[in-house]
Structures are given as C-alpha cells and as structure tokens.
XYZ file of C-alpha atoms in Angstrom:
65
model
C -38.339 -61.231 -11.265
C -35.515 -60.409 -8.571
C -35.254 -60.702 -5.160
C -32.949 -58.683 -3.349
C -32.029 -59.146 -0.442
C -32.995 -56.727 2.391
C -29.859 -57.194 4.097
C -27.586 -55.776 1.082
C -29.953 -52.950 0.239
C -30.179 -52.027 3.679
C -26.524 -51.211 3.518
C -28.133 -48.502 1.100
C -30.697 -46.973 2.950
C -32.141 -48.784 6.295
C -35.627 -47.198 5.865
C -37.440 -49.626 3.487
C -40.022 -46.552 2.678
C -37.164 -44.526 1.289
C -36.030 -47.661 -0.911
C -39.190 -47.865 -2.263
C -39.805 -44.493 -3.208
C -36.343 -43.951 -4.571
C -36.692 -47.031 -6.834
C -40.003 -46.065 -8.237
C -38.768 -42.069 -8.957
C -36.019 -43.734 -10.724
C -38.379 -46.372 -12.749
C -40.303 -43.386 -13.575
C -37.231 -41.893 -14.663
C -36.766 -44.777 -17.028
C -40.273 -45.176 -18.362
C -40.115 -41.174 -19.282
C -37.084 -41.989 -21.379
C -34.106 -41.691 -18.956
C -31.040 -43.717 -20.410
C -30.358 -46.731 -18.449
C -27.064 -46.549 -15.891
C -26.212 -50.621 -16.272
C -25.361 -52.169 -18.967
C -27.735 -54.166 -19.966
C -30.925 -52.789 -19.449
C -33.710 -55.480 -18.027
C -37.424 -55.640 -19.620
C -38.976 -54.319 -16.838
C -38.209 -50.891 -15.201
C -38.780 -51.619 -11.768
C -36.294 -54.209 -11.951
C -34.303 -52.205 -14.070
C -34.308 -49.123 -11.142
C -33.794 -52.138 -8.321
C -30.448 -53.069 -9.688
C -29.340 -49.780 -10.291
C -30.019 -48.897 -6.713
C -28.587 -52.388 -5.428
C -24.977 -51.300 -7.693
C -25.055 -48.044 -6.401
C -25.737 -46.476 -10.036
C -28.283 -44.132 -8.723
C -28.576 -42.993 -5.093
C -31.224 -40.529 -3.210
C -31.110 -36.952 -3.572
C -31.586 -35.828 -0.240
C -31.203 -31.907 -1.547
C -35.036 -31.572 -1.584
C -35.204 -32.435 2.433
C-alpha cells in the first residue's frame, strides 16, 4: 500500500475530490485494459493510477467542463 503525501499531490490538483475521481477514471482505465504509463506496473490498479498521477503520467482532462 502507498501513502502519498497530500502535500506533493496537492501541487497536482488542490481539490482532494478531483484527485480522487481522476485516480479512479484512470484505475478504471487500467482494469479495462489500458497499457500502463510507468514502468513497472504495481499489482494493484489504484496504486498503479496513484503513482501515475503523483509522476505526472496522466493528468485531468478538463475538456468535458
């Protein structure tokens, strides 16, 4: 299990709502078959998603807004 810290992913996004919703789309993303954006992919895709989000791998689509 990880745990970030809120102070580097709030350099991110400073709404923790939009963190959370971003990093379950993209775990979604991954469990529908999506190919990984690290390098080594973790066992779990939540924490798979987290850590793309935390290296900036994947970032919110604000398009839809």
């Amino acid at each position: 299990m990880i745990n970030p810290s809120f102070k580097k992913l709030s350099e991110i996004n400073n709404s923790r709502y939009a963190l959370c919703v971003m990093v379950s789309k993209r775990a979604r993303m991954l469990i529908d078959g999506k190919e990984t954006k690290l390098k080594k992919a973790k066992a779990q895709p939540v924490t798979t998603a987290l850590e793309e989000v935390m290296e900036k791998k994947v970032w919110e689509d604000k398009s839809n807004e």
